[in-house]
Coordinates of C-alpha atoms in Angstrom, one line a residue:
X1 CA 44.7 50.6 -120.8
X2 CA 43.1 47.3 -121.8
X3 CA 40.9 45.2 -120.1
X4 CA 43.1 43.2 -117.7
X5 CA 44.6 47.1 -116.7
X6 CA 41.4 48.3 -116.0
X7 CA 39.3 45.2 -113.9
X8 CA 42.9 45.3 -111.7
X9 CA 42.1 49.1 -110.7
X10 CA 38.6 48.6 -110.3
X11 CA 39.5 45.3 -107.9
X12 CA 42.0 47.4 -105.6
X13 CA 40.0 50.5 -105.4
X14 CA 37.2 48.1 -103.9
X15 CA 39.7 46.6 -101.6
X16 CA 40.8 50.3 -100.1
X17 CA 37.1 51.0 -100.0
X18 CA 36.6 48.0 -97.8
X19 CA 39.5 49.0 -96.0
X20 CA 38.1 52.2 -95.5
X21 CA 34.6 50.9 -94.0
X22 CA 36.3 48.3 -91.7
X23 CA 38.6 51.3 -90.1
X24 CA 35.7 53.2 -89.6
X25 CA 34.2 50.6 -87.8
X26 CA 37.1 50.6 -85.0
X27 CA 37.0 53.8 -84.7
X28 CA 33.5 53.7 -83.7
X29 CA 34.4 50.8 -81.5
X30 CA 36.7 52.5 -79.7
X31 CA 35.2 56.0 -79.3
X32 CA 32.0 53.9 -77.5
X33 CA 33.4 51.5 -75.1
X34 CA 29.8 49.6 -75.0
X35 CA 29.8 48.8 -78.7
X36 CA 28.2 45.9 -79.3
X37 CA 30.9 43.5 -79.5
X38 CA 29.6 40.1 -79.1
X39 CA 26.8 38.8 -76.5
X40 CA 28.9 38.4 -73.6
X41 CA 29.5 42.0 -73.4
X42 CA 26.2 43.0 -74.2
X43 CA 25.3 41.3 -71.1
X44 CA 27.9 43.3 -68.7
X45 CA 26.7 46.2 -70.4
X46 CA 23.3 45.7 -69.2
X47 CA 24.2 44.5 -65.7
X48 CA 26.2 48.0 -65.5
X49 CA 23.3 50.1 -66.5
X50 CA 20.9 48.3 -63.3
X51 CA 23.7 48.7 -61.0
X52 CA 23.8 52.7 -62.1
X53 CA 19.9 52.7 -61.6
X54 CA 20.2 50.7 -58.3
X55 CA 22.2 53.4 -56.6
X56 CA 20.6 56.3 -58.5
X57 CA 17.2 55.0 -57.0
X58 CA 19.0 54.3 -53.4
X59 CA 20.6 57.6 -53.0
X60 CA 16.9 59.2 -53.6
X61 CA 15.2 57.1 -51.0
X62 CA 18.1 58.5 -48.5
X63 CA 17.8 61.7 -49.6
X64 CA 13.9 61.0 -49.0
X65 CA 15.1 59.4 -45.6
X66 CA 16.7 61.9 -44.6
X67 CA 14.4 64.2 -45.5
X68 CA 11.5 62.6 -43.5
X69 CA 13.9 62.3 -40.5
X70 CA 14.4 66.1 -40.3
X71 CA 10.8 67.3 -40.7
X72 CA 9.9 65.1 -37.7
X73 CA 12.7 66.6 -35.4
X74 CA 11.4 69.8 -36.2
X75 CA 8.2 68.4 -35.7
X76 CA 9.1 67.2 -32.2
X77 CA 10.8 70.3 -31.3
X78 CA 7.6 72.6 -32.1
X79 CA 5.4 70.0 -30.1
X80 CA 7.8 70.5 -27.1
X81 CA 8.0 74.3 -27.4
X82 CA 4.2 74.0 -27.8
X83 CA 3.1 71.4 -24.8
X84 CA 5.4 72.2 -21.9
X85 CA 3.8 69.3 -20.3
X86 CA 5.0 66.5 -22.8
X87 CA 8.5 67.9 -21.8
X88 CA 7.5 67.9 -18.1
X89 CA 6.6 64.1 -18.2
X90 CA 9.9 63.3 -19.7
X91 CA 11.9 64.8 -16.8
X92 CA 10.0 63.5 -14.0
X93 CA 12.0 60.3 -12.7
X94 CA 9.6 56.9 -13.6
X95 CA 9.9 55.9 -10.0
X96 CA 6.9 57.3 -7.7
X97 CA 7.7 59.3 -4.8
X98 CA 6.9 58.7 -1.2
X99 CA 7.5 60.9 1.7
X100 CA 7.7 58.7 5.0
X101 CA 7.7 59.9 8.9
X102 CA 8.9 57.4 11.6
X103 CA 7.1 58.1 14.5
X104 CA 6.8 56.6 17.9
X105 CA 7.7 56.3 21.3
X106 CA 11.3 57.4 22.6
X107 CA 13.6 53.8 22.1
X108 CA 11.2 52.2 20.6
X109 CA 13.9 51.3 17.9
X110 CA 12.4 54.2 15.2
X111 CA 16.2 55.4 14.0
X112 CA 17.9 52.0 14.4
X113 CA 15.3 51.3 12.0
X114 CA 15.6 54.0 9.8
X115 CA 19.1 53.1 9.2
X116 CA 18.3 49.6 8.9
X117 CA 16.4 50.5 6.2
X118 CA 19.8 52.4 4.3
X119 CA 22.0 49.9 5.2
X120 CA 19.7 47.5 3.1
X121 CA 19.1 49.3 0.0
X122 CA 22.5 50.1 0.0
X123 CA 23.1 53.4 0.8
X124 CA 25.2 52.8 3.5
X125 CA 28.3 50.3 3.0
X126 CA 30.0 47.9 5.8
X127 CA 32.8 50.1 6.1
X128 CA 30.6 53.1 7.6
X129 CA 28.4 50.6 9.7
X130 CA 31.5 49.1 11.1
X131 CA 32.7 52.9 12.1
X132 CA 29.4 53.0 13.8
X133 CA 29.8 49.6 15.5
X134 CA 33.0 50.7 16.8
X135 CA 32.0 54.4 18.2
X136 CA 29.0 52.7 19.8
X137 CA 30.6 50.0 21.7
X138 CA 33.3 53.0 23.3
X139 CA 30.5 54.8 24.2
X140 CA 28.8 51.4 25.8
X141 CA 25.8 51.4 23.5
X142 CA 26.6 48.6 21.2
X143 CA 23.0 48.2 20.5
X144 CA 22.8 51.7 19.2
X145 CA 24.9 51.6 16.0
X146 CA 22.1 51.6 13.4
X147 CA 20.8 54.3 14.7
X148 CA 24.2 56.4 14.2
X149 CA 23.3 56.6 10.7
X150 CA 20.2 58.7 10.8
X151 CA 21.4 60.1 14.4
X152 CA 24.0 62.4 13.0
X153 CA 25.3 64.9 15.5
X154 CA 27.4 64.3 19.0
X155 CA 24.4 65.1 21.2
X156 CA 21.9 62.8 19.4
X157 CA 24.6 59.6 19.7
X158 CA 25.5 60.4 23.2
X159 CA 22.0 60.9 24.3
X160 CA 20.4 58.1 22.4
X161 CA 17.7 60.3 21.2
X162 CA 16.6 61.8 18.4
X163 CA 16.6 65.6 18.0
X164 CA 16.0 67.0 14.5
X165 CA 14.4 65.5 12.0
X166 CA 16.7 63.1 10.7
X167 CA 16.3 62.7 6.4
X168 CA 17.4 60.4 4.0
X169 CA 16.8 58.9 0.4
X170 CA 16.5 55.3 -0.5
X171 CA 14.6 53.2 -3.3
X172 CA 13.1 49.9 -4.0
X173 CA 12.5 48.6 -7.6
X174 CA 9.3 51.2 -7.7
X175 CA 9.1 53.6 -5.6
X176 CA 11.6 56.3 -4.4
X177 CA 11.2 57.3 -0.6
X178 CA 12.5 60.4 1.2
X179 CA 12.6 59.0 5.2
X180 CA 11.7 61.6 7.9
X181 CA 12.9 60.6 11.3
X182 CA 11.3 61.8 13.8
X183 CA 12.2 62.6 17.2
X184 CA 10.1 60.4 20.5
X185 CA 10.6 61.8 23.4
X186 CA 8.0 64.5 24.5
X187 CA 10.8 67.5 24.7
X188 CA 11.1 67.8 21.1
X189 CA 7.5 66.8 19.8
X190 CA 7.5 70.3 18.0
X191 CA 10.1 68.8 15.6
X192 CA 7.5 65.6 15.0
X193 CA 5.4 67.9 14.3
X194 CA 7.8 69.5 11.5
X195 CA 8.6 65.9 9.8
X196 CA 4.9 64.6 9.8
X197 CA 3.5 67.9 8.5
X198 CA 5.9 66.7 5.0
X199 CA 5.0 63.0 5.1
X200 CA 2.4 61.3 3.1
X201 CA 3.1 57.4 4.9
X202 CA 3.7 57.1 8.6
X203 CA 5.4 54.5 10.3
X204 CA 4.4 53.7 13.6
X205 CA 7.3 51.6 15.5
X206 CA 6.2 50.1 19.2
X207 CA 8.5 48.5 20.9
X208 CA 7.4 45.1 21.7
X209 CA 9.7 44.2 24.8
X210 CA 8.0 43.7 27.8
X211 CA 7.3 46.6 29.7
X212 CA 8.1 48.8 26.8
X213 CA 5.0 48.7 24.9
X214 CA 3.0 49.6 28.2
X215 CA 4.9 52.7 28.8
X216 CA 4.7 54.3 25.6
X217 CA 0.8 53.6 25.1
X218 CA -0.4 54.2 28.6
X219 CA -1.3 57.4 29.7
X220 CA 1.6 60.2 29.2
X221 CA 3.5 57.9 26.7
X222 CA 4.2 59.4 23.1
X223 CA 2.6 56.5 21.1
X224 CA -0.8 57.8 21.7
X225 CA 0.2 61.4 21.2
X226 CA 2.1 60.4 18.3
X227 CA -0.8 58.6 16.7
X228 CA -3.3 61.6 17.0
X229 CA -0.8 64.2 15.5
X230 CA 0.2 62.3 13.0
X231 CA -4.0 61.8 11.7
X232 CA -4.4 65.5 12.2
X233 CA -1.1 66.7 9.9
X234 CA -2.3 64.1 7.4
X235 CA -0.5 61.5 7.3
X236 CA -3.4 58.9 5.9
X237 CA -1.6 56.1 5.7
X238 CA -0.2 54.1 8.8
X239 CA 2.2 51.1 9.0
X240 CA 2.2 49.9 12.3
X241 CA 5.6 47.9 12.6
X242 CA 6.2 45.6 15.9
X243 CA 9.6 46.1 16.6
X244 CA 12.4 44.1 18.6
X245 CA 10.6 41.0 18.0
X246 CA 14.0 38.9 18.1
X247 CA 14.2 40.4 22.2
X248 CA 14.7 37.5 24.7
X249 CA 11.4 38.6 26.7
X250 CA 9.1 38.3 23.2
X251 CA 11.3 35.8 21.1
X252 CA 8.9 36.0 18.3
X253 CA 5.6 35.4 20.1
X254 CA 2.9 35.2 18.0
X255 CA 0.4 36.2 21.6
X256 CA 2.7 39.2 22.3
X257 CA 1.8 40.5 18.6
X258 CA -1.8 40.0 18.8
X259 CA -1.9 41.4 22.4
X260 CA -0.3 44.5 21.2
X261 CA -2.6 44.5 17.5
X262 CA -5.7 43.9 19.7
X263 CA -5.2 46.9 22.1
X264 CA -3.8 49.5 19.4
X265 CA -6.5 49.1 16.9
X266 CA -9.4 50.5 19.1
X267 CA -7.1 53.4 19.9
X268 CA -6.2 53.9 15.8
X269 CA -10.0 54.1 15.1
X270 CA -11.0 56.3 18.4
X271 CA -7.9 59.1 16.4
X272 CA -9.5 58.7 13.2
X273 CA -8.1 56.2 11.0
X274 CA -9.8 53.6 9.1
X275 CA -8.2 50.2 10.2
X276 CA -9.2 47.8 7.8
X277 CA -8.3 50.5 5.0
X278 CA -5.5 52.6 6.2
X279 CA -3.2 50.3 8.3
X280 CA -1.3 47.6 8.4
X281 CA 0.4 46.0 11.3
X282 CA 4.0 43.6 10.6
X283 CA 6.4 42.2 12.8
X284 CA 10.3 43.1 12.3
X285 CA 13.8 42.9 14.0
X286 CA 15.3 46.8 13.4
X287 CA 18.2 45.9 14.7
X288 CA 18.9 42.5 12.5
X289 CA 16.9 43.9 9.6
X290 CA 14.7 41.1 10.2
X291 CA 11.5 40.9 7.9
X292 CA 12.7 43.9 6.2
X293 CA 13.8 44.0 3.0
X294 CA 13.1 40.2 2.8
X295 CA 10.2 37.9 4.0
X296 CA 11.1 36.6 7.8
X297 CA 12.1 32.8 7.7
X298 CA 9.6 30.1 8.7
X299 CA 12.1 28.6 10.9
X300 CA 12.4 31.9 12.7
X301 CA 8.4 33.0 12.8
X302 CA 6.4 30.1 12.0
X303 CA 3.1 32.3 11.9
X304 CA 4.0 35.7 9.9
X305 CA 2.5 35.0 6.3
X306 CA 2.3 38.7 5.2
X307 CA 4.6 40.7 3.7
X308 CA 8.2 42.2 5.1
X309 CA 8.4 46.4 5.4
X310 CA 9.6 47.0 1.7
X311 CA 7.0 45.4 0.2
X312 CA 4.1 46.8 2.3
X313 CA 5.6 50.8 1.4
X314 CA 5.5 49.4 -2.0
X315 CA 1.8 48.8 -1.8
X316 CA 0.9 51.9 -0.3
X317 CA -0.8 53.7 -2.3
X318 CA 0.1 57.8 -3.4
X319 CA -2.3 60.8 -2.2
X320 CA -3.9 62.6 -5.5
X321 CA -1.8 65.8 -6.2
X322 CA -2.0 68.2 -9.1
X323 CA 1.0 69.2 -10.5
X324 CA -0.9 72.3 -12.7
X325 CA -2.3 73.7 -9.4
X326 CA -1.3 77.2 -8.1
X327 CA 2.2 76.5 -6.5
X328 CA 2.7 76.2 -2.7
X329 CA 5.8 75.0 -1.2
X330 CA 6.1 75.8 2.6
X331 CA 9.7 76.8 3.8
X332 CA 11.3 74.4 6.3
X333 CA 14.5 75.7 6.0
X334 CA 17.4 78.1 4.4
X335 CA 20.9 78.7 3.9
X336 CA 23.0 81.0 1.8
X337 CA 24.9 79.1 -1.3
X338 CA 25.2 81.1 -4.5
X339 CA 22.0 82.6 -3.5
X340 CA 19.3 82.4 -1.2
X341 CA 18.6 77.9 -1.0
X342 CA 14.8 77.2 0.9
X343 CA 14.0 73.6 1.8
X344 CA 10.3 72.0 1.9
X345 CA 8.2 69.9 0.1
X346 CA 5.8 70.8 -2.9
X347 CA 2.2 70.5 -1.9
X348 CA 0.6 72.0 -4.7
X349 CA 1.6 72.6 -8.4
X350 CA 5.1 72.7 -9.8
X351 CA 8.3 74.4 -9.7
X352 CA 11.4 75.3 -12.6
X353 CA 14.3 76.8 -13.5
X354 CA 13.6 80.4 -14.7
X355 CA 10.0 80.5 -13.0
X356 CA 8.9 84.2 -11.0
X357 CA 7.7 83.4 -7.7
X358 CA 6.7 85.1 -4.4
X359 CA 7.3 84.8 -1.1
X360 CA 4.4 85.0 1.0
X361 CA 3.9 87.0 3.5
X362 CA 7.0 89.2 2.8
X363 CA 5.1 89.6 -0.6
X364 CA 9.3 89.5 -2.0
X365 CA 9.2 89.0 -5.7
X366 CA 12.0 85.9 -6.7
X367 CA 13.2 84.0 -9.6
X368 CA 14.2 80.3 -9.5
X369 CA 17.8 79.9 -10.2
X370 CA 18.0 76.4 -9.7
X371 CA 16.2 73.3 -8.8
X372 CA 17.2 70.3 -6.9
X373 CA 15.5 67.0 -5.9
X374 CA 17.5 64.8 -3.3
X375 CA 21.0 65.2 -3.8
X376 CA 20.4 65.8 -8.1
X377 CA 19.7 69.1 -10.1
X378 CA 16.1 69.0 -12.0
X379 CA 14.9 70.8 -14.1
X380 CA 11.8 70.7 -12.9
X381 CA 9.7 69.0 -10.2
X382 CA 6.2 68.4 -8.9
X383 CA 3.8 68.1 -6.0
X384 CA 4.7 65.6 -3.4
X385 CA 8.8 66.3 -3.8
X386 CA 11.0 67.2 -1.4
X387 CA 13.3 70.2 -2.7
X388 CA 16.0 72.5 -2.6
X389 CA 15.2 75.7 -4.2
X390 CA 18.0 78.6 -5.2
X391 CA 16.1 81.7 -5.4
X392 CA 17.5 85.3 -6.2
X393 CA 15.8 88.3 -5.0
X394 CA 15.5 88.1 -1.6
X395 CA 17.8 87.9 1.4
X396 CA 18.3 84.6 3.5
X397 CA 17.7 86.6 7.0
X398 CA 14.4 88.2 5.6
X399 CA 13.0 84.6 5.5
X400 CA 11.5 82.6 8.3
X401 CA 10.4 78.9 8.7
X402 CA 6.9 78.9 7.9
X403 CA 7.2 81.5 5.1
X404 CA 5.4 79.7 1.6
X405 CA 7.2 80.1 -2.0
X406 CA 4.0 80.8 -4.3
X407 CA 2.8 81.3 -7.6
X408 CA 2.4 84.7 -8.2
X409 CA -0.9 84.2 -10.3
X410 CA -2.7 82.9 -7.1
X411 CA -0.1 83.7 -3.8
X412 CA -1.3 81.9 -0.8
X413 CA -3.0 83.9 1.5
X414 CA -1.6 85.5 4.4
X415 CA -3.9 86.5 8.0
X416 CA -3.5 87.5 11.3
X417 CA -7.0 85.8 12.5
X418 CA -8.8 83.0 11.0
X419 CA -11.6 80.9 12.0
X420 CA -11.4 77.2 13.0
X421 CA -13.1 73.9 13.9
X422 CA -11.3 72.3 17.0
X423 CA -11.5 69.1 18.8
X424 CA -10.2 69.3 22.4
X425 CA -8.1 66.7 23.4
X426 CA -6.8 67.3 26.7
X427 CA -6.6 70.4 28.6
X428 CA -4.3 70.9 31.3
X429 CA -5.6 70.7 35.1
X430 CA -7.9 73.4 36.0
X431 CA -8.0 75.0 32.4
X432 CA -11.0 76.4 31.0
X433 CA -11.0 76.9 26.8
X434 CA -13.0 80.2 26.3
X435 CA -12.4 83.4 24.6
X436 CA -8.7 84.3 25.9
X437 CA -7.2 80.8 25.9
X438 CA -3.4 81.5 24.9
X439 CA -1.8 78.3 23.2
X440 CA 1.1 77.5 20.8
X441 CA -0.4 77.1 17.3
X442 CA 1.7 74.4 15.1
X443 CA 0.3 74.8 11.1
X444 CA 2.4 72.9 8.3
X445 CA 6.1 74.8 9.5
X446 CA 4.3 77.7 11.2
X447 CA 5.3 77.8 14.7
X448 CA 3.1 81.0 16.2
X449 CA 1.6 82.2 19.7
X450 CA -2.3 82.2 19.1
X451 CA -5.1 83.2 21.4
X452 CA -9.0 81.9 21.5
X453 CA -10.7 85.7 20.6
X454 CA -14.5 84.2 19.8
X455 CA -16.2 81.0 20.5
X456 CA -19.0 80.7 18.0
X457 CA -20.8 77.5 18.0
X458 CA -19.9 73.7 20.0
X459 CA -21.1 71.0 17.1
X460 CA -22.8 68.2 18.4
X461 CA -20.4 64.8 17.9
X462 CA -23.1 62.7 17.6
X463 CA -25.1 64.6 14.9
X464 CA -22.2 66.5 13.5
X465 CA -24.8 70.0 13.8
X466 CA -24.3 73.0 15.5
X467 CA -25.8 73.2 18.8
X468 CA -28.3 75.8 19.6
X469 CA -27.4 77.2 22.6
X470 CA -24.3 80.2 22.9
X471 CA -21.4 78.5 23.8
X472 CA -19.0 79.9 26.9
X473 CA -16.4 77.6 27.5
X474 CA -16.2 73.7 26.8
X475 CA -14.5 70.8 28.2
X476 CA -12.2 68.1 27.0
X477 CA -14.0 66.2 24.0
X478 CA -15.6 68.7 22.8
X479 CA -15.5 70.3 19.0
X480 CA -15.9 74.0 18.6
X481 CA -16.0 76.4 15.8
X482 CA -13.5 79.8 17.4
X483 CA -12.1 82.7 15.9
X484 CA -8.2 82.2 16.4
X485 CA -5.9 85.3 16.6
X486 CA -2.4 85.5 16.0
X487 CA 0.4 87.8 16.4
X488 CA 2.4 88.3 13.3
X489 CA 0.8 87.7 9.7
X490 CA 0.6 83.7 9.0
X491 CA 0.3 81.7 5.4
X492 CA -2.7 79.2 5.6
X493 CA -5.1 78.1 3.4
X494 CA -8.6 76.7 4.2
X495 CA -9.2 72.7 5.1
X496 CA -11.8 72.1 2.0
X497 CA -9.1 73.7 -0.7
X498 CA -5.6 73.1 1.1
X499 CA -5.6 70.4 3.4
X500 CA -2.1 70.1 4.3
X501 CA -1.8 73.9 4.6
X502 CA -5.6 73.7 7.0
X503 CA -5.1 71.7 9.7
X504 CA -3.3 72.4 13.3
X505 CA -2.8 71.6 16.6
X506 CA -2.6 73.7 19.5
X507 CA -0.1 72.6 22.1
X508 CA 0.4 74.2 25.8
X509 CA 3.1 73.5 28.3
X510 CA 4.7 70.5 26.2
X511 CA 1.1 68.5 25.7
X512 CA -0.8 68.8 22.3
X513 CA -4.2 70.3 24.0
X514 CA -6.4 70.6 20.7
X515 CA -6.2 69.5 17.4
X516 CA -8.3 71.7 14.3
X517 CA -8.9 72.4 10.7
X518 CA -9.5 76.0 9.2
X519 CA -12.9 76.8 7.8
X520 CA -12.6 80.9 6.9
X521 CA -10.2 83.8 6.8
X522 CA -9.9 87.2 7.7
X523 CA -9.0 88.4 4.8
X524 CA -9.0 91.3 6.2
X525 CA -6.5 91.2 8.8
X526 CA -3.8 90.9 6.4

């Protein structure tokens, strides 16, 4: 081979060499799709990477999120196993709770008003009130209609009076109220008795047509009776409304308001209540629902600068109750539905689904199937409500108005004698109150025959002390301190721990004679 030969090898073995290196090269090119081609894809290449970090990094933080989110469930759901009361706050409706008794003289426009009151916070439609209208005027009460809608049954509507306790549910933008109606004329003053003993608010409605005012204040008229039972079963609170302002014979006269303001007000202090403090006096039109839910116009009562009905039961302010004290609800009421169903109104502490409870002074062991508060199902609800309460354990005939649903920690007690503090009122002609005095004895929905075994000590009004001397008998206005007996065991509580389950009145032949407060028990006469 000579030279030429051999530099030709040499040149074509470098060539397949090169070859060689340059196919290598694309293989490695295309095994690694992010081989650095030129500075364009460098740059996509990079982008790519920050975009995998990006959701890398993002998917932690949910994870994290996540994470966080079901620690603090758990969290919340140990604190709620943990405070019961946290859970309790969350189920108790926002709105405050009002119970309020109408009260007053027979037609002095109390139901009219009551429904009135429905008809404007729209619980009753037109519809209904013009059904009303319409069985009113064929029974030739056209003037009655409004009051057809808390008057429920025949003999109510056809008698134009008020016989149970009419109640109803209505609202304003902060407070919900449960409306008692209660009956005027003096027959059925044992059922005002029954709704004021549940009220915290009363409103007093006087009539102001001429002639009508006079008979229900004067002597023998309900308004005055009505005023003092009312203090006594501790209703603290007192709207005085002026009714049937639009009537021909007042026509909005400012002198007819102030006449009848000027000669209530001594009366309201002489039964107890603090005027400036406790009561409030407005004008108002039941029937037109005038100065109700809205201010009355200046055109129509150039003088009235206060506020209308709903926004003086706003204002009112709510007794103190405590919701974690020993449970006492007094029985109104019962019916069989599913179970045994008792009606009243919480005075003390709080009631649930599931709780044990007693019934006192049957001592019968129950559990709570169900609660309900107006017309809904709660799980739970407080002092001051009025509720429904499904019970199992004990039979509907073995309980009696009056019974109490307690806790079974502290049961309310139950005696057959107690002693008392009594103011007489007014004793019938020719009666003498000593030891042996019978009387009807009216405490919360206890109705019970009592007798006057003991008179103890007469206080002295003036210095509130007891008087020295042994008492024998006393006379109208005077207060006593008496042992009272009564027949069949009764649940009561005394005045200074319970006062809504302490106070009483004694009435005789139709006429509240005395009106008390409990200050010891026989324990044992249970």
């Amino acid at each position: 081979m000579d030279i030429d030969e051999k530099k030709m090898v040499d040149i074509e073995e470098e060539i397949r060499s090169l070859q060689l290196d340059s196919a290598d090269t694309t293989e490695m090119i295309a095994e690694d799709n992010n081989g650095v081609v030129n500075a364009e894809d460098e740059s996509a290449q990079h982008e790519e990477l920050e975009k995998v970090d990006k959701m890398e990094e993002d998917s932690k933080e949910e994870v994290h999120n996540q994470a966080v989110e079901v620690e603090k469930k758990v969290k919340e759901k140990e604190n709620s196993a943990l405070d019961d009361e946290a859970t309790f706050e969350k189920e108790l409706p926002k709105k405050r709770h009002l119970n309020v008794v109408f009260i007053g003289h027979v037609d002095a426009g109390k139901s009219t008003t009551g429904g009135q009151i429905l008809f404007l916070s729209g619980q009753v439609d037109d519809r209904t009130i013009q059904k009303y209208e319409k069985e009113a005027k064929d029974k030739s009460r056209e003037s009655w209609y409004m009051a057809y809608i808390m008057d429920t049954n025949e003999e109510e509507r056809v008698k134009g009076k008020t016989v149970e306790v009419g109640r109803a549910h209505f609202e304003t933008e902060m407070t919900r109220f449960t409306i008692l109606d209660a009956p005027g004329h003096k027959s059925y003053v044992p059922n005002m008795i029954s709704g004021a003993s549940q009220a915290d608010v009363g409103v007093l409605v006087i009539s102001a047509r001429k002639g009508e005012f006079e008979t229900g204040y004067e002597r023998g008229g309900q308004t005055r009776e009505h005023v003092q039972l009312a203090k006594t079963l501790g209703v603290s609170k007192l709207l005085v409304v002026v009714n049937k302002m639009d009537d021909p014979t007042v026509n909005w006269s400012k002198e007819r308001y102030d006449e009848i303001e000027s000669k209530m007000t001594p009366f309201l202090k002489a039964s107890g209540y603090n005027v400036r403090k406790d009561v409030q006096f407005l004008p108002i039109s039941g029937l037109i629902g005038t100065n109700m839910k809205t201010r009355v116009d200046k055109s129509v009562c150039s003088w009235w600068g206060g506020p209308c009905l709903f926004e003086a039961l706003d204002a009112t302010e709510i007794p103190q109750r405590d919701p974690k004290g020993p449970f006492r609800m007094p029985i109104i009421d019962k019916f069989k539905d599913m179970g045994t169903v008792v009606m009243g109104k919480v005075e003390s502490g709080s009631v649930r689904e599931g709780d044990s409870m007693v019934v006192m002074p049957n001592k019968a062991h129950v559990k709570v199937l169900a609660v309900f508060c107006d017309e809904d199902k709660v799980k739970r609800a407080g002092p001051g409500e009025n509720v429904r309460v499904r019970l199992s354990g004990v039979e509907e005939e073995d309980i009696l108005s009056g019974f109490v649903l307690s806790s079974i920690s502290r049961p309310i007690p139950s005696v057959s004698e107690f002693e008392a503090q009594l103011q007489i009122l007014e004793l019938l002609d020719n009666a003498i109150f000593t030891a042996g005095y019978k009387a009807v004895l009216h405490i919360h929905a206890v109705v019970e025959e009592c007798e006057i075994v003991e008179l103890l000590q007469q206080i002295d009004p003036k210095t509130k002390k007891p008087m020295k001397r042994k008492v024998l008998f006393v006379k109208n206005g005077a207060i006593v301190v008496c042992r009272v007996q009564v027949n069949n065991l009764i649940c009561i509580e005394k005045f200074s721990d319970f006062p809504q389950l302490g106070r009483f009145t004694l009435r005789t032949e139709g006429k509240t004679v005395a009106v008390g407060k409990v200050t010891g028990l026989n324990l044992s006469s249970a």
